[in-house]
Coordinates of C-alpha atoms and ligand atoms in Angstrom, one line a residue:
Chain Z
X1 CA 144.9 64.5 142.4
X2 CA 147.2 61.5 141.7
X3 CA 147.3 60.0 138.2
X4 CA 144.7 57.1 137.6
X5 CA 146.6 55.2 135.1
X6 CA 143.9 52.6 134.4
X7 CA 141.3 55.4 133.9
X8 CA 143.6 57.3 131.8
X9 CA 144.4 54.4 129.4
X10 CA 140.8 54.0 128.5
X11 CA 141.0 57.6 127.0
X12 CA 143.7 56.5 124.5
X13 CA 142.4 54.3 121.5
X14 CA 145.7 53.2 120.4
X15 CA 146.6 51.7 123.8
X16 CA 143.7 49.3 123.6
X17 CA 145.2 47.5 120.5
X18 CA 147.5 44.6 120.3
X19 CA 150.9 44.4 118.6
X20 CA 151.9 41.0 117.2
X21 CA 149.7 39.5 119.7
X22 CA 150.8 41.2 122.7
X23 CA 149.5 44.2 124.7
X24 CA 150.9 47.3 123.2
X25 CA 153.4 48.7 125.6
X26 CA 154.3 52.3 124.3
X27 CA 157.5 53.7 125.7
X28 CA 158.2 56.3 123.0
X29 CA 156.4 59.3 124.1
X30 CA 159.5 61.4 123.8
X31 CA 159.1 60.8 120.0
X32 CA 155.5 61.4 119.9
X33 CA 152.7 60.9 122.6
X34 CA 149.4 59.0 122.0
X35 CA 146.2 61.0 121.4
X36 CA 143.2 61.0 123.8
X37 CA 139.7 60.8 122.7
X38 CA 139.0 64.4 123.5
X39 CA 141.7 65.7 121.0
X40 CA 140.3 63.4 118.3
X41 CA 136.7 64.7 119.0
X42 CA 137.8 68.3 118.9
X43 CA 139.3 68.0 115.6
X44 CA 136.3 66.0 114.3
X45 CA 133.8 68.7 115.5
X46 CA 135.8 71.3 113.4
X47 CA 135.6 69.2 110.5
X48 CA 132.0 68.0 110.9
X49 CA 130.5 71.1 112.1
X50 CA 132.5 74.4 111.7
X51 CA 134.5 73.8 108.7
X52 CA 135.5 77.1 107.2
X53 CA 138.4 79.5 107.1
X54 CA 139.7 81.7 109.8
X55 CA 139.6 85.5 110.2
X56 CA 137.7 87.8 107.9
X57 CA 134.7 85.5 107.4
X58 CA 131.4 87.3 107.9
X59 CA 129.3 84.1 108.7
X60 CA 128.9 81.9 111.7
X61 CA 130.9 78.9 110.7
X62 CA 133.8 81.2 110.1
X63 CA 133.3 82.8 113.4
X64 CA 133.5 79.4 115.1
X65 CA 136.5 78.6 113.3
X66 CA 138.2 81.6 114.2
X67 CA 137.3 81.0 117.8
X68 CA 138.7 77.4 117.5
X69 CA 141.9 78.7 116.2
X70 CA 142.3 81.7 118.3
X71 CA 141.2 79.9 121.3
X72 CA 144.2 77.5 121.1
X73 CA 146.3 80.5 121.4
X74 CA 144.7 81.6 124.6
X75 CA 144.7 78.1 125.9
X76 CA 148.4 77.5 125.3
X77 CA 149.5 81.0 126.8
X78 CA 147.6 80.0 129.9
X79 CA 149.2 76.6 130.1
X80 CA 152.8 78.0 130.0
X81 CA 152.3 81.4 131.6
X82 CA 152.7 83.6 128.4
X83 CA 151.0 86.4 126.8
X84 CA 148.9 85.3 123.9
X85 CA 150.2 88.0 121.7
X86 CA 153.6 86.2 122.1
X87 CA 152.3 82.8 120.9
X88 CA 153.0 82.2 117.1
X89 CA 151.8 78.8 115.7
X90 CA 154.1 76.8 113.6
X91 CA 154.1 73.5 112.1
X92 CA 156.4 72.0 115.0
X93 CA 159.1 72.9 117.3
X94 CA 161.7 72.5 114.4
X95 CA 159.9 75.5 112.5
X96 CA 159.7 77.3 115.7
X97 CA 163.3 77.2 116.1
X98 CA 163.8 78.1 112.5
X99 CA 161.4 81.1 112.9
X100 CA 163.6 82.6 115.6
X101 CA 166.9 81.8 113.5
X102 CA 165.4 83.4 110.3
X103 CA 163.4 86.1 111.9
X104 CA 165.8 87.2 114.3
X105 CA 169.4 85.6 114.4
X106 CA 170.1 86.0 110.8
X107 CA 169.2 89.5 110.7
X108 CA 171.1 90.6 113.9
X109 CA 174.0 88.6 114.4
X110 CA 177.2 89.0 112.3
X111 CA 180.9 88.9 112.4
X112 CA 182.4 89.6 115.8
X113 CA 179.1 88.3 117.5
X114 CA 178.7 84.9 119.3
X115 CA 175.8 82.5 119.7
X116 CA 175.7 80.1 122.6
X117 CA 174.4 76.7 122.2
X118 CA 175.0 73.3 123.9
X119 CA 176.3 69.8 122.9
X120 CA 173.1 68.2 124.2
X121 CA 170.8 70.0 121.7
X122 CA 168.3 68.3 119.4
X123 CA 169.3 69.0 115.8
X124 CA 166.2 71.4 115.7
X125 CA 167.8 73.7 118.2
X126 CA 171.3 73.5 116.6
X127 CA 171.3 73.2 113.0
X128 CA 169.3 76.4 112.3
X129 CA 171.7 78.3 114.2
X130 CA 174.8 76.8 112.8
X131 CA 173.3 77.3 109.2
X132 CA 172.9 80.9 110.1
X133 CA 176.4 81.3 111.5
X134 CA 177.9 79.7 108.4
X135 CA 176.0 82.4 106.3
X136 CA 176.4 85.3 108.4
X137 CA 179.9 84.7 109.9
X138 CA 179.2 84.8 113.6
X139 CA 180.8 82.3 116.1
X140 CA 178.8 79.4 117.8
X141 CA 180.2 78.3 121.2
X142 CA 179.0 75.1 122.7
X143 CA 178.4 74.4 126.4
X144 CA 179.9 70.9 126.9
X145 CA 178.1 68.2 128.8
X146 CA 179.8 66.8 132.0
X147 CA 180.2 62.9 132.8
X148 CA 177.1 62.8 134.6
X149 CA 174.9 64.3 131.8
X150 CA 174.7 68.0 133.0
X151 CA 175.5 71.2 131.3
X152 CA 179.0 72.3 132.4
X153 CA 178.1 75.6 133.9
X154 CA 181.5 76.6 134.8
X155 CA 182.7 76.3 131.2
X156 CA 179.4 78.2 130.2
X157 CA 180.4 81.0 132.4
X158 CA 183.8 81.1 130.6
X159 CA 182.2 81.0 127.3
X160 CA 180.1 84.0 127.7
X161 CA 182.5 86.2 129.7
X162 CA 183.8 88.4 126.7
X163 CA 180.4 89.9 126.4
X164 CA 180.1 89.1 122.7
X165 CA 177.1 86.7 123.1
X166 CA 174.1 88.0 121.4
X167 CA 172.0 85.1 121.5
X168 CA 171.8 81.9 123.6
X169 CA 169.8 78.5 122.5
X170 CA 169.6 75.4 124.8
X171 CA 166.9 73.0 125.9
X172 CA 165.0 72.8 129.0
X173 CA 164.8 68.9 128.9
X174 CA 167.3 66.8 126.9
X175 CA 165.4 64.3 124.8
X176 CA 168.2 62.0 124.9
X177 CA 169.8 62.1 128.4
X178 CA 166.5 63.3 130.2
X179 CA 168.5 66.2 131.9
X180 CA 166.3 69.1 133.2
X181 CA 168.5 72.0 132.9
X182 CA 168.5 74.9 135.2
X183 CA 167.1 77.4 132.7
X184 CA 166.8 80.4 134.9
X185 CA 170.4 79.8 136.1
X186 CA 171.8 79.6 132.6
X187 CA 169.7 82.5 131.4
X188 CA 171.1 84.7 134.3
X189 CA 174.5 83.7 133.6
X190 CA 174.3 84.5 130.0
X191 CA 172.7 88.0 130.8
X192 CA 175.3 88.8 133.6
X193 CA 177.9 89.4 131.0
X194 CA 175.7 90.1 128.0
X195 CA 172.7 92.2 129.2
X196 CA 171.2 92.4 125.7
X197 CA 171.3 88.8 124.8
X198 CA 168.3 87.0 123.7
X199 CA 167.6 83.6 125.4
X200 CA 165.7 81.0 123.4
X201 CA 164.8 77.8 124.9
X202 CA 163.7 74.4 123.5
X203 CA 160.8 73.5 125.6
X204 CA 159.7 70.5 123.4
X205 CA 160.3 67.8 126.2
X206 CA 159.4 70.0 129.1
X207 CA 155.8 71.4 128.6
X208 CA 154.3 67.9 128.1
X209 CA 156.0 66.6 131.4
X210 CA 156.5 69.5 133.8
X211 CA 154.7 72.6 135.0
X212 CA 156.3 75.3 132.8
X213 CA 155.9 79.2 133.2
X214 CA 157.9 81.0 130.7
X215 CA 157.7 84.3 132.7
X216 CA 159.2 82.7 135.7
X217 CA 162.0 81.0 133.6
X218 CA 163.0 84.3 132.4
X219 CA 163.4 83.4 128.8
X220 CA 162.6 85.6 125.7
X221 CA 161.5 82.7 123.4
X222 CA 160.4 79.2 124.0
X223 CA 159.7 76.5 121.3
X224 CA 157.4 73.6 121.8
X225 CA 155.4 71.0 119.7
X226 CA 151.9 69.8 119.9
X227 CA 152.4 66.2 119.1
X228 CA 154.3 65.3 122.1
X229 CA 151.8 66.9 124.5
X230 CA 148.9 64.8 123.5
X231 CA 148.0 67.1 120.6
X232 CA 147.9 66.6 117.0
X233 CA 150.8 66.4 114.6
X234 CA 151.2 69.5 112.6
X235 CA 151.1 72.3 115.1
X236 CA 153.8 73.8 117.4
X237 CA 154.5 77.2 118.7
X238 CA 157.3 79.8 119.2
X239 CA 156.2 81.5 122.6
X240 CA 158.0 84.7 122.7
X241 CA 158.0 88.0 124.3
X242 CA 155.8 90.3 122.0
X243 CA 158.3 93.0 122.2
X244 CA 160.9 90.4 120.7
X245 CA 158.4 89.6 118.0
X246 CA 158.0 93.0 117.1
X247 CA 161.7 93.4 116.4
X248 CA 161.6 90.1 114.1
X249 CA 161.0 90.0 110.3
X250 CA 158.5 87.2 109.2
X251 CA 160.0 84.0 107.7
X252 CA 157.0 83.5 105.3
X253 CA 155.0 86.1 103.5
X254 CA 151.6 86.3 101.8
X255 CA 148.2 86.1 102.8
X256 CA 146.9 86.6 106.4
X257 CA 150.3 88.0 107.8
X258 CA 149.8 91.5 106.1
X259 CA 148.1 94.8 106.9
X260 CA 148.2 96.2 103.4
X261 CA 149.6 95.3 100.0
X262 CA 150.7 97.4 97.1
X263 CA 152.3 96.3 93.8
X264 CA 155.6 97.3 95.2
X265 CA 155.5 96.1 98.9
X266 CA 153.5 95.4 101.9
X267 CA 153.2 96.4 105.5
X268 CA 153.1 93.5 108.2
X269 CA 150.1 92.6 110.4
X270 CA 150.3 92.9 114.2
X271 CA 152.2 90.2 116.2
X272 CA 151.8 87.3 116.3
X273 CA 149.6 87.1 113.2
X274 CA 152.6 88.6 111.0
X275 CA 154.3 85.3 111.4
X276 CA 151.5 83.2 110.5
X277 CA 151.3 83.4 106.6
X278 CA 148.5 81.5 104.7
X279 CA 145.7 79.5 105.9
X280 CA 146.6 77.9 109.4
X281 CA 146.3 74.4 110.9
X282 CA 142.8 75.1 112.3
X283 CA 141.8 71.6 113.0
X284 CA 145.1 71.1 114.9
X285 CA 144.5 74.2 116.7
X286 CA 141.1 72.7 117.9
X287 CA 143.0 69.5 118.9
X288 CA 145.7 71.4 120.7
X289 CA 143.2 73.3 122.8
X290 CA 141.8 69.8 123.9
X291 CA 145.2 68.8 124.6
X292 CA 146.1 71.7 126.7
X293 CA 142.6 71.0 128.6
X294 CA 143.7 67.4 129.1
X295 CA 147.0 68.4 130.6
X296 CA 145.4 70.9 132.8
X297 CA 142.7 68.5 134.0
X298 CA 145.5 66.1 135.0
X299 CA 147.5 68.9 136.4
X300 CA 151.1 69.4 135.3
X301 CA 152.3 69.0 138.9
X302 CA 150.5 65.5 139.2
X303 CA 151.9 64.4 135.8
X304 CA 155.4 65.5 137.0
X305 CA 154.8 63.5 140.2
X306 CA 153.6 60.4 138.3
X307 CA 156.8 60.4 136.0
X308 CA 159.2 61.0 139.0
X309 CA 157.7 57.9 140.7
X310 CA 157.5 55.7 137.7
X311 CA 160.8 56.9 136.5
X312 CA 162.5 55.9 139.6
X313 CA 161.1 52.5 139.4
X314 CA 162.3 52.2 135.9
X315 CA 165.8 53.7 136.7
X316 CA 166.2 51.3 139.6
X317 CA 165.3 48.2 137.6
X318 CA 167.5 49.2 134.6
X319 CA 170.4 49.9 137.3
X320 CA 169.9 46.2 138.5
X321 CA 169.7 44.5 135.0
X322 CA 172.6 42.8 133.7
X323 CA 174.7 44.7 131.1
X324 CA 172.6 47.9 130.8
X325 CA 174.2 51.2 131.1
X326 CA 171.8 54.3 131.6
X327 CA 173.0 57.6 130.1
X328 CA 172.3 60.8 131.8
X329 CA 171.5 61.9 135.3
X330 CA 170.7 58.9 137.7
X331 CA 167.9 60.5 140.0
X332 CA 164.7 61.8 139.0
X333 CA 165.1 65.0 140.7
X334 CA 167.6 66.1 137.8
X335 CA 165.8 64.5 135.0
X336 CA 162.6 63.5 133.1
X337 CA 161.4 60.3 132.1
X338 CA 163.2 59.8 128.7
X339 CA 165.6 57.1 129.7
X340 CA 168.3 56.4 127.2
X341 CA 170.6 53.1 127.8
X342 CA 173.1 50.8 126.1
X343 CA 172.8 47.2 126.2
X344 CA 176.3 45.6 126.5
X345 CA 177.1 43.5 123.4
X346 CA 173.9 44.1 121.6
X347 CA 173.3 46.7 119.0
X348 CA 170.3 49.1 119.6
X349 CA 168.6 48.0 116.4
X350 CA 168.7 44.4 117.5
X351 CA 167.4 45.4 121.0
X352 CA 164.3 47.3 119.2
X353 CA 163.4 44.3 117.2
X354 CA 163.4 42.1 120.2
X355 CA 161.1 44.5 122.1
X356 CA 159.1 44.9 119.1
X357 CA 158.3 41.1 119.2
X358 CA 156.9 41.6 122.6
X359 CA 154.7 44.8 121.7
X360 CA 157.2 47.2 123.3
X361 CA 157.7 50.3 121.4
X362 CA 161.1 52.2 122.1
X363 CA 163.3 54.4 120.0
X364 CA 166.6 53.4 118.8
X365 CA 169.1 55.5 117.2
X366 CA 170.7 58.9 117.6
X367 CA 167.6 60.6 118.7
X368 CA 168.5 63.6 116.3
X369 CA 171.4 64.4 118.6
X370 CA 174.3 63.4 116.6
X371 CA 176.9 65.7 118.3
X372 CA 175.9 64.5 121.8
X373 CA 176.1 60.9 120.4
X374 CA 179.8 61.5 119.3
X375 CA 180.5 63.1 122.7
X376 CA 179.2 60.0 124.5
X377 CA 181.4 57.9 122.2
X378 CA 178.6 56.0 120.8
X379 CA 176.5 55.5 117.6
X380 CA 173.2 55.0 119.1
X381 CA 171.1 54.2 122.2
X382 CA 168.0 52.6 123.0
X383 CA 165.5 55.2 124.6
X384 CA 162.4 54.2 126.8
X385 CA 160.3 57.3 127.5
X386 CA 157.4 57.5 129.9
X387 CA 154.0 59.3 130.0
X388 CA 150.8 59.4 132.1
X389 CA 149.7 56.2 130.5
X390 CA 152.7 54.1 131.5
X391 CA 152.8 52.2 134.6
X392 CA 154.8 49.8 136.5
X393 CA 153.2 46.9 134.5
X394 CA 155.1 48.4 131.4
X395 CA 158.4 47.5 133.0
X396 CA 158.2 43.7 133.0
X397 CA 158.0 43.3 129.2
X398 CA 160.7 45.8 128.7
X399 CA 163.0 43.9 131.1
X400 CA 161.9 40.7 129.4
X401 CA 162.8 41.9 126.0
X402 CA 166.2 43.2 127.2
X403 CA 167.2 39.9 128.8
X404 CA 166.1 37.9 125.8
X405 CA 168.2 40.4 123.7
X406 CA 171.3 39.8 125.9
X407 CA 170.7 36.0 125.7
X408 CA 170.5 36.2 121.8
X409 CA 173.1 38.5 120.9
X410 CA 175.6 39.3 123.7
X411 CA 178.1 36.4 122.9
X412 CA 181.1 35.8 124.7
X413 CA 180.3 38.6 127.3
X414 CA 180.0 38.1 131.0
X415 CA 176.5 38.7 132.3
Chain Y
X1 CA 157.6 35.3 118.0
X2 CA 157.4 33.5 114.7
X3 CA 158.1 36.8 112.8
X4 CA 161.2 37.3 114.9
X5 CA 162.5 33.8 113.9
X6 CA 162.3 35.0 110.3
X7 CA 164.5 37.9 111.2
X8 CA 166.9 36.1 113.3
X9 CA 167.5 32.7 111.6
X10 CA 170.0 30.5 113.2
X11 CA 172.5 31.1 110.2
X12 CA 172.1 34.9 110.6
X13 CA 173.0 34.4 114.3
X14 CA 176.1 32.1 113.5
X15 CA 177.5 34.8 111.2
X16 CA 177.0 37.4 113.8
X17 CA 178.6 35.3 116.6
X18 CA 181.2 33.7 114.6
X19 CA 182.1 36.4 111.8
X20 CA 184.0 35.1 108.8
X21 CA 186.5 37.6 107.1
X22 CA 186.1 40.2 109.7
X23 CA 189.3 42.2 110.1
X24 CA 190.5 45.6 110.7
X25 CA 192.9 45.5 107.6
X26 CA 193.7 43.6 104.7
X27 CA 197.2 43.1 103.3
X28 CA 197.8 44.6 99.8
X29 CA 194.5 46.2 99.9
X30 CA 193.6 48.1 96.8
X31 CA 190.7 50.0 98.0
X32 CA 188.8 50.6 101.3
X33 CA 185.4 52.2 101.6
X34 CA 183.6 53.5 104.7
X35 CA 179.7 53.2 104.8
X36 CA 177.4 54.3 107.5
X37 CA 173.7 53.9 107.8
X38 CA 172.5 56.6 110.3
X39 CA 169.1 54.9 110.8
X40 CA 170.7 52.4 113.1
X41 CA 174.1 53.8 113.6
X42 CA 175.8 51.2 111.6
X43 CA 179.5 51.9 110.4
X44 CA 181.2 49.5 108.2
X45 CA 184.6 49.5 106.4
X46 CA 185.1 47.1 103.5
X47 CA 188.5 46.5 102.1
X48 CA 189.1 44.8 98.9
X49 CA 192.2 43.2 97.0
X50 CA 191.9 42.5 93.3
X51 CA 194.4 40.2 91.4
X52 CA 193.9 39.4 87.8
X53 CA 190.4 40.5 87.7
X54 CA 189.6 38.2 90.6
X55 CA 188.4 39.3 94.0
X56 CA 191.2 37.9 95.8
X57 CA 190.9 39.5 99.3
X58 CA 188.1 40.9 101.2
X59 CA 187.9 42.0 105.0
X60 CA 185.2 44.0 106.7
X61 CA 184.9 45.6 110.1
X62 CA 182.6 48.1 112.0
X63 CA 180.0 48.7 114.5
X64 CA 176.8 47.5 113.5
X65 CA 173.4 45.5 114.2
X66 CA 173.5 41.7 114.0
X67 CA 171.7 41.9 110.4
X68 CA 174.3 44.3 108.9
X69 CA 177.3 42.4 110.3
X70 CA 176.0 38.9 109.7
X71 CA 175.0 40.0 106.2
X72 CA 178.7 41.2 105.4
X73 CA 180.1 37.9 106.8
X74 CA 177.9 35.7 104.7
X75 CA 178.6 38.0 101.7
X76 CA 182.4 37.7 102.0
X77 CA 182.0 34.0 101.8
X78 CA 179.9 34.1 98.7
X79 CA 182.1 36.7 96.8
X80 CA 185.7 35.7 97.5
X81 CA 187.5 34.2 94.8
X82 CA 185.2 35.0 92.0
X83 CA 185.9 37.4 89.0
X84 CA 185.0 41.0 89.6
X85 CA 182.2 40.9 87.0
X86 CA 180.8 38.0 88.6
X87 CA 180.7 39.5 92.0
X88 CA 178.9 42.4 90.7
X89 CA 176.2 40.1 89.3
X90 CA 175.8 38.6 92.7
X91 CA 175.6 42.0 94.2
X92 CA 172.7 42.6 91.9
X93 CA 171.0 39.4 92.7
X94 CA 171.3 40.1 96.5
X95 CA 169.8 43.7 95.9
X96 CA 166.8 42.4 93.9
X97 CA 166.3 39.8 96.6
X98 CA 166.1 42.3 99.4
X99 CA 163.4 44.2 97.2
X100 CA 161.3 41.1 97.3
X101 CA 162.2 39.5 94.1
X102 CA 163.3 35.7 93.4
X103 CA 167.0 35.7 93.3
X104 CA 168.5 33.8 90.3
X105 CA 171.6 32.4 91.9
X106 CA 170.6 30.8 95.0
X107 CA 173.5 28.4 95.0
X108 CA 176.1 31.0 94.6
X109 CA 174.4 33.3 97.1
X110 CA 174.9 30.4 99.6
X111 CA 174.2 31.4 103.2
X112 CA 173.2 34.9 102.0
X113 CA 169.9 33.3 100.8
X114 CA 168.7 33.3 104.5
X115 CA 168.3 37.1 104.3
X116 CA 165.4 36.7 102.0
X117 CA 163.3 36.7 105.3
X118 CA 164.7 40.1 106.0
X119 CA 162.9 41.7 103.1
X120 CA 159.7 41.4 105.2
X121 CA 161.2 43.9 107.7
X122 CA 161.5 47.1 105.6
X123 CA 163.5 49.0 108.3
X124 CA 166.1 46.2 108.2
X125 CA 166.6 46.0 104.5
X126 CA 169.1 48.7 104.4
X127 CA 171.1 46.9 107.3
X128 CA 171.3 43.6 105.1
X129 CA 172.3 45.6 102.1
X130 CA 175.0 47.7 103.7
X131 CA 177.9 45.4 103.2
X132 CA 176.9 44.5 99.6
X133 CA 176.5 48.3 98.8
X134 CA 179.9 48.9 100.3
X135 CA 181.6 46.1 98.4
X136 CA 180.0 47.3 94.9
X137 CA 181.2 50.8 95.8
X138 CA 184.9 49.5 96.6
X139 CA 184.9 47.8 93.3
X140 CA 183.7 50.9 91.5
X141 CA 186.2 52.9 93.7
X142 CA 189.1 50.7 92.5
X143 CA 188.0 50.9 89.0
X144 CA 187.8 54.7 89.1
X145 CA 191.5 54.5 90.2
X146 CA 190.8 55.8 93.6
X147 CA 191.7 53.8 96.9
X148 CA 189.1 55.0 99.2
X149 CA 185.6 56.5 99.6
X150 CA 183.0 57.5 102.3
X151 CA 179.3 57.0 101.9
X152 CA 176.4 57.9 104.2
X153 CA 173.0 56.2 103.5
X154 CA 170.0 58.3 104.1
X155 CA 169.0 59.5 107.5
X156 CA 166.1 59.0 109.9
X157 CA 163.5 61.0 111.4
X158 CA 162.5 61.3 115.1
Ligands
PLP1 C1 164.3 68.3 122.4 C2 163.6 68.4 121.2 N1 163.7 69.5 120.4 C3 162.9 69.7 119.2 C4 162.3 68.5 118.7 C5 161.7 68.6 117.4 O1 160.1 68.5 117.5 P1 159.4 68.4 116.1 O2 159.8 67.1 115.4 O3 158.0 68.2 116.6 O4 159.8 69.6 115.3 C6 162.3 67.3 119.4 C7 161.5 66.2 119.0 O5 162.0 65.4 118.2 C8 162.8 67.1 120.5 O6 162.9 66.1 121.4

């Protein structure tokens, strides 16, 4: 079924509010999405009726809380085509990337080894590995980005050819350029020369927008975050091959994650519980289950189709507008609907202020991709990002604000 | 758009469009500092020349939003030719004003007074302060006997 934007908007309370006297035009879902009523209701239900701690409780409320929490694991696994035993809940995608960095990379890679990363990564999928490399003495190699915003696969092939790559980390969809990377292609390229390499993918910007099947992608581990997929803040996941989790050490230790404890040591619980120390985010898990149901009801294919169509409208309008340069791939077939651009002669922060006055929320800055920004030779961009509640009526206020920003700030420059 | 008028007063736009003392270098420079504000990707260089305890020359240059560049421009007009101690006093007045306090030396601050309205936009306060903080650091750097310094102001979240 195609996306019915008018109906969908009524499910998001924030979208009903005004900002500075104008209709809220929310173009920042790549930073965080809005929350539908169903997610709010699921979280409230836990707090109002089932509030108790998970696991080991011998009373009804505790059973309900456990079901709510473990139900999220099953729901998320189903959404992304994974084994529930491979779903580890974390605070967010950043923690998921750190979990694999601490639990696997730091314990496995050392001098003489190499880790493949890319220049287009969000800091979350780069810094934990660079930090590990600096402590452990292995090498980090970066796949560069081509002029048209793609990973340079020819260079990637060269970077992995010596067979020393033991871990690869790259993003499924770039949060800044919008690029959808060829995950199976790059994974195969890495494994051709490095059969034992572990392939970790940052799926943060993919799961909310595309059909994702981690088994079909052929990756070993996949990070995602709940708050960009209509879920609450405070919950994300590392979705990994259970066999890989078995080879990993926990990052945090304490309650919940143990099998037995003595005064001198402890043995670990089964995976994935081994990686979930302490009382987890129960209400957030309940909310995430509702978010998954919301996505499934819309259908990931329909979500993608809506964004392809709307994204094309935005890209065409921005290409036509005076003084706007879009970064990244130019057709929706190659990209998601996070659209970064520069406005000639106007600093992104001033663009943001002009848009804010019109109720338009965009993100300005480096988008946590400083190495990529340096590569592009700029300090910051404006980013408008779309989701299911956006429609063509969100374009006009954006273009209006951009034209006003150009008129106010772009002095002495030709239109 | 009344709110926006407070942020982008005509005087601010004038300093942005016709910057005063913006230059990539300064002859006889005593100290140069580079300050950046990753929140908006502002990068600012401030160069100073001090003669007989007086701020005798100042040039700034960089890549920044209208607020940060206009503020540096208005600052340059307010501080040039003043004894260094007096400049530091003005820096403090401006800093207090950006934190919502009534500034004591309105006449001496001159055009910089219009940035009072920016205090209502918390995310832009750092932009308005960037030039002033860089100037204070340039003076400190000179007094330490150094000639260059690099400072990054705190980072953003996404
Ligand atoms: C591509 C990508 N990876 C990782 C993250 C980090 O997500 P979180 O802040 O939820 O950990 C983000 C979001 O900012 C992102 O866009």
